[in-house]
Short mmCIF file of C-alpha atoms and ligand atoms in Angstrom, two decimals:
data_model
loop_
_atom_site.label_atom_id
_atom_site.label_comp_id
_atom_site.label_asym_id
_atom_site.label_seq_id
_atom_site.Cartn_x
_atom_site.Cartn_y
_atom_site.Cartn_z
CA UNK V 1 55.43 115.81 -39.76
CA UNK V 2 58.97 114.90 -38.94
CA UNK V 3 61.57 113.95 -41.88
CA UNK V 4 61.15 111.67 -43.60
CA UNK V 5 63.25 108.97 -46.19
CA UNK V 6 60.29 107.48 -49.14
CA UNK V 7 62.46 104.73 -50.90
CA UNK V 8 61.67 104.28 -54.07
CA UNK V 9 61.54 101.06 -55.26
CA UNK V 10 60.93 101.61 -58.91
CA UNK V 11 64.32 103.52 -58.68
CA UNK V 12 65.86 101.02 -57.18
CA UNK V 13 64.79 98.37 -59.82
CA UNK V 14 65.62 100.32 -62.43
CA UNK V 15 69.93 100.66 -60.81
CA UNK V 16 69.66 96.37 -60.29
CA UNK V 17 68.83 96.79 -64.63
CA UNK V 18 72.11 99.52 -65.59
CA UNK V 19 73.67 96.71 -63.19
CA UNK V 20 72.69 94.18 -65.57
CA UNK V 21 73.28 96.38 -68.44
CA UNK V 22 76.73 97.21 -67.42
CA UNK V 23 77.73 93.26 -66.50
CA UNK V 24 75.87 90.85 -68.90
CA UNK V 25 75.49 87.55 -67.77
CA UNK V 26 76.79 87.72 -64.36
CA UNK V 27 75.28 86.51 -61.14
CA UNK V 28 73.77 90.15 -58.97
CA UNK V 29 74.82 89.66 -55.42
CA UNK V 30 73.40 92.14 -53.82
CA UNK V 31 74.92 94.46 -51.01
CA UNK V 32 72.32 94.87 -48.42
CA UNK V 33 74.37 95.16 -44.84
CA UNK V 34 73.74 97.81 -42.48
CA UNK V 35 69.95 97.53 -43.58
CA UNK V 36 70.26 97.86 -46.24
CA UNK V 37 71.90 100.90 -46.65
CA UNK V 38 70.02 102.22 -43.94
CA UNK V 39 66.86 102.02 -47.04
CA UNK V 40 65.47 98.94 -45.15
CA UNK V 41 67.65 95.53 -45.84
CA UNK V 42 63.93 93.37 -46.59
CA UNK V 43 62.18 96.28 -48.51
CA UNK V 44 65.25 97.16 -51.02
CA UNK V 45 65.03 92.83 -51.02
CA UNK V 46 61.74 92.91 -52.18
CA UNK V 47 62.69 95.78 -54.43
CA UNK V 48 65.58 94.01 -55.76
CA UNK V 49 63.59 90.59 -56.38
CA UNK V 50 65.52 89.76 -59.40
CA UNK V 51 69.13 89.83 -57.98
CA UNK V 52 70.44 86.27 -58.35
CA UNK V 53 71.64 86.93 -54.10
CA UNK V 54 72.84 89.05 -51.31
CA UNK V 55 75.72 89.34 -49.33
CA UNK V 56 75.58 91.11 -46.22
CA UNK V 57 78.05 91.70 -43.25
CA UNK V 58 76.54 88.97 -40.65
CA UNK V 59 74.45 86.03 -39.72
CA UNK V 60 72.41 88.26 -38.08
CA UNK V 61 71.04 90.40 -41.14
CA UNK V 62 71.80 87.14 -43.39
CA UNK V 63 68.78 85.77 -40.77
CA UNK V 64 66.09 89.29 -40.53
CA UNK V 65 66.26 88.87 -44.66
CA UNK V 66 65.37 84.72 -43.97
CA UNK V 67 62.98 85.95 -42.10
CA UNK V 68 61.30 88.17 -43.95
CA UNK V 69 60.39 86.03 -46.75
CA UNK V 70 63.91 86.70 -48.41
CA UNK V 71 64.35 83.25 -50.30
CA UNK V 72 67.89 83.68 -52.38
CA UNK V 73 71.23 82.52 -51.48
CA UNK V 74 72.53 85.07 -48.88
CA UNK V 75 76.14 85.70 -47.75
CA UNK V 76 78.33 86.66 -45.35
CA UNK V 77 81.48 89.24 -45.28
CA UNK V 78 82.72 89.89 -42.63
CA UNK V 79 80.65 87.49 -40.00
CA UNK V 80 83.32 85.42 -37.75
CA UNK V 81 82.36 81.58 -37.56
CA UNK V 82 82.33 79.43 -34.77
CA UNK V 83 80.03 75.67 -34.42
CA UNK V 84 77.73 77.46 -33.75
CA UNK V 85 77.77 79.99 -35.85
CA UNK V 86 78.54 76.96 -38.63
CA UNK V 87 74.76 75.67 -37.85
CA UNK V 88 72.70 78.35 -37.58
CA UNK V 89 74.10 79.54 -40.90
CA UNK V 90 74.00 75.39 -42.85
CA UNK V 91 70.50 75.56 -41.89
CA UNK V 92 69.33 78.78 -42.83
CA UNK V 93 71.25 77.96 -46.58
CA UNK V 94 73.48 81.07 -45.22
CA UNK V 95 76.40 81.02 -46.85
CA UNK V 96 79.95 82.56 -44.58
CA UNK V 97 82.66 84.12 -46.01
CA UNK V 98 85.60 82.27 -44.74
CA UNK V 99 87.81 84.87 -43.92
CA UNK V 100 90.45 84.21 -41.09
CA UNK V 101 92.24 80.34 -40.07
CA UNK V 102 89.79 80.81 -36.76
CA UNK V 103 87.54 79.61 -39.38
CA UNK V 104 89.25 76.90 -40.43
CA UNK V 105 89.25 75.24 -37.13
CA UNK V 106 85.32 76.21 -36.60
CA UNK V 107 84.85 74.22 -40.16
CA UNK V 108 86.95 71.68 -39.49
CA UNK V 109 84.78 70.50 -36.26
CA UNK V 110 81.76 71.38 -38.31
CA UNK V 111 79.36 67.93 -38.77
CA UNK V 112 76.18 69.81 -39.36
CA UNK V 113 73.79 69.19 -42.77
CA UNK V 114 76.47 70.22 -45.61
CA UNK V 115 77.91 73.94 -45.30
CA UNK V 116 78.40 75.96 -48.54
CA UNK V 117 81.27 78.92 -47.82
CA UNK V 118 83.33 81.54 -50.39
CA UNK V 119 86.73 82.08 -49.26
CA UNK V 120 87.73 85.02 -49.50
CA UNK V 121 91.59 86.35 -50.36
CA UNK V 122 93.93 89.35 -49.12
CA UNK V 123 94.74 91.16 -52.73
CA UNK V 124 96.66 94.03 -51.88
CA UNK V 125 93.72 95.32 -49.26
CA UNK V 126 94.80 94.23 -46.51
CA UNK V 127 91.32 94.47 -44.31
CA UNK V 128 89.91 90.97 -44.63
CA UNK V 129 91.15 87.27 -45.98
CA UNK V 130 94.11 84.61 -46.55
CA UNK V 131 96.80 85.25 -48.76
CA UNK V 132 96.10 85.01 -52.41
CA UNK V 133 99.01 82.73 -52.51
CA UNK V 134 97.61 80.10 -49.92
CA UNK V 135 94.48 79.13 -51.72
CA UNK V 136 95.65 76.08 -52.80
CA UNK V 137 96.44 74.80 -49.42
CA UNK V 138 92.67 76.28 -48.13
CA UNK V 139 91.43 74.36 -51.03
CA UNK V 140 92.74 71.05 -49.96
CA UNK V 141 92.17 71.36 -46.84
CA UNK V 142 88.44 71.99 -46.92
CA UNK V 143 88.56 69.45 -49.72
CA UNK V 144 88.66 67.46 -46.69
CA UNK V 145 85.98 68.57 -44.87
CA UNK V 146 82.89 66.15 -45.58
CA UNK V 147 79.89 69.10 -44.64
CA UNK V 148 81.85 71.71 -46.11
CA UNK V 149 81.59 73.00 -49.44
CA UNK V 150 83.53 75.61 -50.90
CA UNK V 151 81.61 77.84 -53.47
CA UNK V 152 83.85 80.03 -55.03
CA UNK V 153 87.16 82.59 -53.95
CA UNK V 154 86.22 86.67 -53.29
CA UNK V 155 88.32 89.10 -53.04
CA UNK V 156 86.83 93.27 -52.87
CA UNK V 157 89.20 96.12 -54.31
CA UNK V 158 90.87 98.71 -52.28
CA UNK V 159 90.57 101.58 -54.50
CA UNK V 160 88.52 100.62 -57.57
CA UNK V 161 86.79 104.14 -57.57
CA UNK V 162 89.76 105.31 -58.74
CA UNK V 163 89.84 104.83 -63.18
CA UNK V 164 93.62 105.07 -62.75
CA UNK V 165 94.91 103.70 -60.08
CA UNK V 166 97.30 100.86 -60.81
CA UNK V 167 95.87 98.65 -57.21
CA UNK V 168 93.54 97.84 -58.66
CA UNK V 169 95.31 96.12 -61.83
CA UNK V 170 97.18 94.16 -59.12
CA UNK V 171 94.87 93.34 -57.34
CA UNK V 172 93.42 91.44 -60.26
CA UNK V 173 96.53 90.13 -61.05
CA UNK V 174 97.46 88.31 -57.50
CA UNK V 175 93.91 87.30 -57.89
CA UNK V 176 94.00 85.51 -60.82
CA UNK V 177 97.88 84.13 -59.77
CA UNK V 178 96.38 82.53 -56.32
CA UNK V 179 93.81 80.90 -57.77
CA UNK V 180 94.73 79.75 -61.22
CA UNK V 181 92.96 76.75 -61.86
CA UNK V 182 91.54 76.20 -58.81
CA UNK V 183 87.62 74.76 -59.14
CA UNK V 184 84.88 76.95 -57.97
CA UNK V 185 83.43 80.78 -58.63
CA UNK V 186 84.58 84.01 -58.37
CA UNK V 187 83.68 87.26 -56.84
CA UNK V 188 85.60 90.44 -57.23
CA UNK V 189 83.75 93.84 -58.10
CA UNK V 190 82.04 96.59 -55.80
CA UNK V 191 79.90 98.72 -57.65
CA UNK V 192 82.79 101.07 -59.03
CA UNK V 193 84.76 97.08 -60.02
CA UNK V 194 81.57 96.35 -62.41
CA UNK V 195 81.09 100.25 -63.49
CA UNK V 196 84.96 100.87 -64.08
CA UNK V 197 86.02 97.74 -64.11
CA UNK V 198 85.37 95.45 -66.79
CA UNK V 199 87.88 92.54 -65.81
CA UNK V 200 86.30 92.62 -62.87
CA UNK V 201 83.31 91.38 -62.70
CA UNK V 202 84.24 87.23 -62.72
CA UNK V 203 81.14 85.25 -61.87
CA UNK V 204 79.60 87.40 -59.11
CA UNK V 205 79.43 90.45 -58.78
CA UNK V 206 78.98 92.72 -55.51
CA UNK V 207 77.16 95.57 -55.27
CA UNK V 208 76.32 98.43 -52.97
CA UNK V 209 76.03 101.32 -53.01
CA UNK V 210 74.80 102.02 -57.20
CA UNK V 211 71.60 99.83 -56.29
CA UNK V 212 70.27 102.95 -53.91
CA UNK V 213 71.54 105.03 -56.82
CA UNK V 214 74.93 106.99 -56.23
CA UNK V 215 78.05 107.06 -58.05
CA UNK V 216 81.10 105.72 -55.78
CA UNK V 217 83.32 107.34 -58.79
CA UNK V 218 85.86 109.72 -57.47
CA UNK V 219 85.08 112.39 -60.83
CA UNK V 220 81.61 110.57 -62.37
CA UNK V 221 77.86 111.61 -61.29
CA UNK V 222 75.47 108.72 -60.99
CA UNK V 223 73.22 110.59 -63.78
CA UNK V 224 76.33 109.58 -65.49
CA UNK V 225 75.89 105.99 -65.13
CA UNK V 226 71.79 106.58 -65.46
CA UNK V 227 71.27 105.68 -61.75
CA UNK V 228 67.79 107.07 -59.72
CA UNK V 229 68.36 108.00 -55.96
CA UNK V 230 66.16 105.37 -53.77
CA UNK V 231 65.97 107.95 -51.04
CA UNK V 232 64.28 110.98 -50.99
CA UNK V 233 65.01 112.57 -47.76
CA UNK V 234 62.66 115.44 -46.84
CA UNK V 235 61.74 117.82 -43.53
CA UNK V 236 58.60 120.45 -42.95
CA UNK V 237 59.63 123.56 -42.39
CA UNK V 238 58.75 124.42 -38.99
CA UNK V 239 58.97 128.39 -38.56
CA UNK V 240 60.59 130.87 -41.06
CA UNK V 241 61.27 134.40 -39.56
CA UNK V 242 63.50 137.35 -41.38
CA UNK V 243 66.23 138.42 -39.66
CA UNK V 244 68.31 141.73 -40.34
CA UNK V 245 71.72 142.61 -42.18
CA UNK V 246 75.00 141.85 -39.89
CA UNK V 247 72.83 139.24 -37.29
CA UNK V 248 73.81 135.67 -36.37
CA UNK V 249 72.03 132.25 -36.97
CA UNK V 250 72.18 129.52 -34.77
CA UNK V 251 74.53 127.98 -32.24
CA UNK V 252 78.51 130.01 -32.16
CA UNK V 253 77.10 132.52 -34.55
CA UNK V 254 78.79 131.53 -37.60
CA UNK V 255 76.62 132.80 -40.32
CA UNK V 256 75.85 136.21 -40.40
CA UNK V 257 72.87 137.35 -42.77
CA UNK V 258 74.59 139.70 -45.14
CA UNK V 259 71.37 141.47 -46.33
CA UNK V 260 67.39 141.63 -45.03
CA UNK V 261 66.56 138.26 -45.47
CA UNK V 262 64.58 135.37 -44.64
CA UNK V 263 65.72 132.72 -43.76
CA UNK V 264 63.67 128.56 -42.69
CA UNK V 265 63.32 126.33 -39.80
CA UNK V 266 62.93 122.77 -41.15
CA UNK V 267 62.80 120.05 -38.78
CA UNK V 268 65.66 117.49 -39.78
CA UNK V 269 69.19 117.62 -37.56
CA UNK V 270 72.03 115.87 -36.24
CA UNK V 271 69.46 114.08 -34.22
CA UNK V 272 68.10 112.18 -36.80
CA UNK V 273 71.36 111.13 -38.92
CA UNK V 274 71.93 115.12 -41.21
CA UNK V 275 75.37 115.51 -41.16
CA UNK V 276 76.87 118.18 -38.19
CA UNK V 277 79.82 119.14 -40.36
CA UNK V 278 77.63 119.72 -43.43
CA UNK V 279 78.76 123.68 -43.61
CA UNK V 280 77.28 126.97 -44.33
CA UNK V 281 76.14 126.61 -48.08
CA UNK V 282 74.98 122.64 -48.70
CA UNK V 283 72.45 122.55 -50.98
CA UNK V 284 69.13 121.93 -49.99
CA UNK V 285 65.56 121.58 -52.30
CA UNK V 286 62.61 124.22 -51.67
CA UNK V 287 60.40 123.99 -54.77
CA UNK V 288 63.10 122.30 -56.08
CA UNK V 289 64.99 125.23 -56.53
CA UNK V 290 68.66 125.88 -54.85
CA UNK V 291 68.70 127.10 -51.19
CA UNK V 292 71.82 126.36 -48.59
CA UNK V 293 71.87 125.81 -45.06
CA UNK V 294 72.83 128.88 -43.19
CA UNK V 295 74.60 128.96 -39.05
CA UNK V 296 75.18 125.22 -37.76
CA UNK V 297 73.38 122.31 -38.11
CA UNK V 298 72.10 121.87 -35.13
CA UNK V 299 70.05 118.37 -32.99
CA UNK V 300 66.71 118.66 -34.19
CA UNK V 301 66.68 121.71 -37.19
CA UNK V 302 68.55 123.36 -40.35
CA UNK V 303 67.44 126.60 -40.47
CA UNK V 304 68.17 127.84 -44.93
CA UNK V 305 68.85 130.97 -46.78
CA UNK V 306 65.17 131.72 -47.89
CA UNK V 307 66.22 134.50 -50.89
CA UNK V 308 66.07 132.10 -53.68
CA UNK V 309 62.12 130.93 -52.68
CA UNK V 310 60.56 133.32 -51.61
CA UNK V 311 57.13 132.31 -51.18
CA UNK V 312 58.55 128.70 -49.08
CA UNK V 313 55.49 128.28 -46.20
CA UNK V 314 56.09 126.77 -43.16
CA UNK V 315 54.27 122.75 -43.65
CA UNK V 316 55.60 122.27 -46.52
CA UNK V 317 58.38 119.81 -47.86
CA UNK V 318 61.76 120.66 -48.11
CA UNK V 319 64.21 117.57 -50.11
CA UNK V 320 68.33 117.00 -48.04
CA UNK V 321 68.58 114.81 -50.39
CA UNK V 322 67.00 112.35 -53.44
CA UNK V 323 65.87 113.60 -57.00
CA UNK V 324 66.94 116.77 -57.82
CA UNK V 325 69.29 116.91 -54.60
CA UNK V 326 72.21 114.14 -55.87
CA UNK V 327 73.21 112.67 -51.72
CA UNK V 328 76.84 112.12 -53.38
CA UNK V 329 76.79 116.58 -53.30
CA UNK V 330 75.17 116.50 -49.97
CA UNK V 331 78.23 113.87 -48.96
CA UNK V 332 81.28 116.33 -50.58
CA UNK V 333 79.94 119.27 -48.64
CA UNK V 334 79.66 117.83 -45.37
CA UNK V 335 83.28 115.70 -46.01
CA UNK V 336 81.97 113.11 -46.14
CA UNK V 337 80.16 109.67 -48.51
CA UNK V 338 77.16 108.81 -49.50
CA UNK V 339 77.54 105.47 -47.29
CA UNK V 340 77.70 107.46 -44.06
CA UNK V 341 74.75 109.82 -44.84
CA UNK V 342 72.64 106.86 -45.80
CA UNK V 343 73.33 104.46 -42.63
CA UNK V 344 73.34 107.10 -40.25
CA UNK V 345 69.67 108.54 -40.35
CA UNK V 346 68.51 107.57 -36.85
CA UNK V 347 65.24 105.97 -35.84
CA UNK V 348 63.68 109.42 -35.13
CA UNK V 349 63.05 109.17 -39.57
CA UNK V 350 60.20 108.15 -40.63
CA UNK V 351 60.21 105.21 -43.88
CA UNK V 352 57.76 105.26 -46.19
CA UNK V 353 58.20 103.01 -49.64
CA UNK V 354 56.43 103.87 -52.48
C1 LIG N 401 82.85 93.06 -49.58
C2 LIG N 401 82.08 94.12 -49.90
N1 LIG N 401 82.20 93.23 -51.32
C3 LIG N 401 80.83 94.61 -51.73
C4 LIG N 401 80.50 95.46 -51.25
C5 LIG N 401 80.36 97.04 -52.03
O1 LIG N 401 80.70 97.81 -51.95
P1 LIG N 401 79.81 99.21 -52.91
O2 LIG N 401 79.01 99.58 -52.28
O3 LIG N 401 80.54 100.35 -52.88
O4 LIG N 401 79.25 98.97 -54.43
C6 LIG N 401 81.27 95.85 -49.89
C7 LIG N 401 80.95 97.62 -49.08
O5 LIG N 401 81.45 97.74 -47.93
C8 LIG N 401 82.27 94.92 -49.87
O6 LIG N 401 82.21 95.33 -47.81
#
């Protein structure tokens, strides 16, 4: 018995349906980088068989999808390009995003089967991409390359999770001005773009976190958008004890029992990826009822207050996040985001797919 992540294929498919309802007619490239946001890239890609394509970070991640039988187009979002990468990408119909001058040099030297690429423009986030006004010149350069096919233009939104931020509209305007009448498809929206910025939907959307059933938006929950959690993380109660009023629990004695009370010890800790910074009060679910972490998270265990569920028994499983307890809520309590909770699960956690 150990920590278990149960991946719900039906929830993934449902969430893809929500994406399609919110952005009808757009091609959906599901973001499955970082091993499908920690859910298992191949599992997710198979459950999202209806997606038009997939977005990953690197060539390695793209190859893993190909080797697991995924046939749709795959774009790499942050893979540096050199001659070897170009050849391998072309061989496996993997479509790199070109975002740096060094890539243009690599493409200029490329001679092999046709290589399809996207071009990323920096419209204000200032992380990756060419300055938007340079798009025309880059387009002209790529047109001279016989073996390179430019699919379209891509940018990334830095503040789309904030509906009041003026940055998104500025980014959209910069992108429109830079790409002007250039041919090719347009891809702008991440999940927040899908949810809050219809003007960003363009031709190809790249949702990630919403497919896993979390909300990227500051003031709205996943349930507000009818998104379902794709991961249920659970772990067993491995011991329980009565702790006398005033006695401390765990390392550093950071929490003391306010009264004589029952405490449960759960077999999950930061060694499994449960966030060490989750403070006392972070919610867990026992028999569908809320209970709370008390004391510090240790490597293999957490301790929880069982006063709300006195009948809980050793051996039964407790929900750390999943149906009934949004990962977004646990993440907020621990000072992080659901993306990080999902990605940080360690190999010690068992996975099952239902
Ligand atoms: C370029 C790009 N597109 C799309 C996504 C998907 O974003 P989200 O998970 O917020 O939908 C990411 C994720 O970081 C990204 O870097």
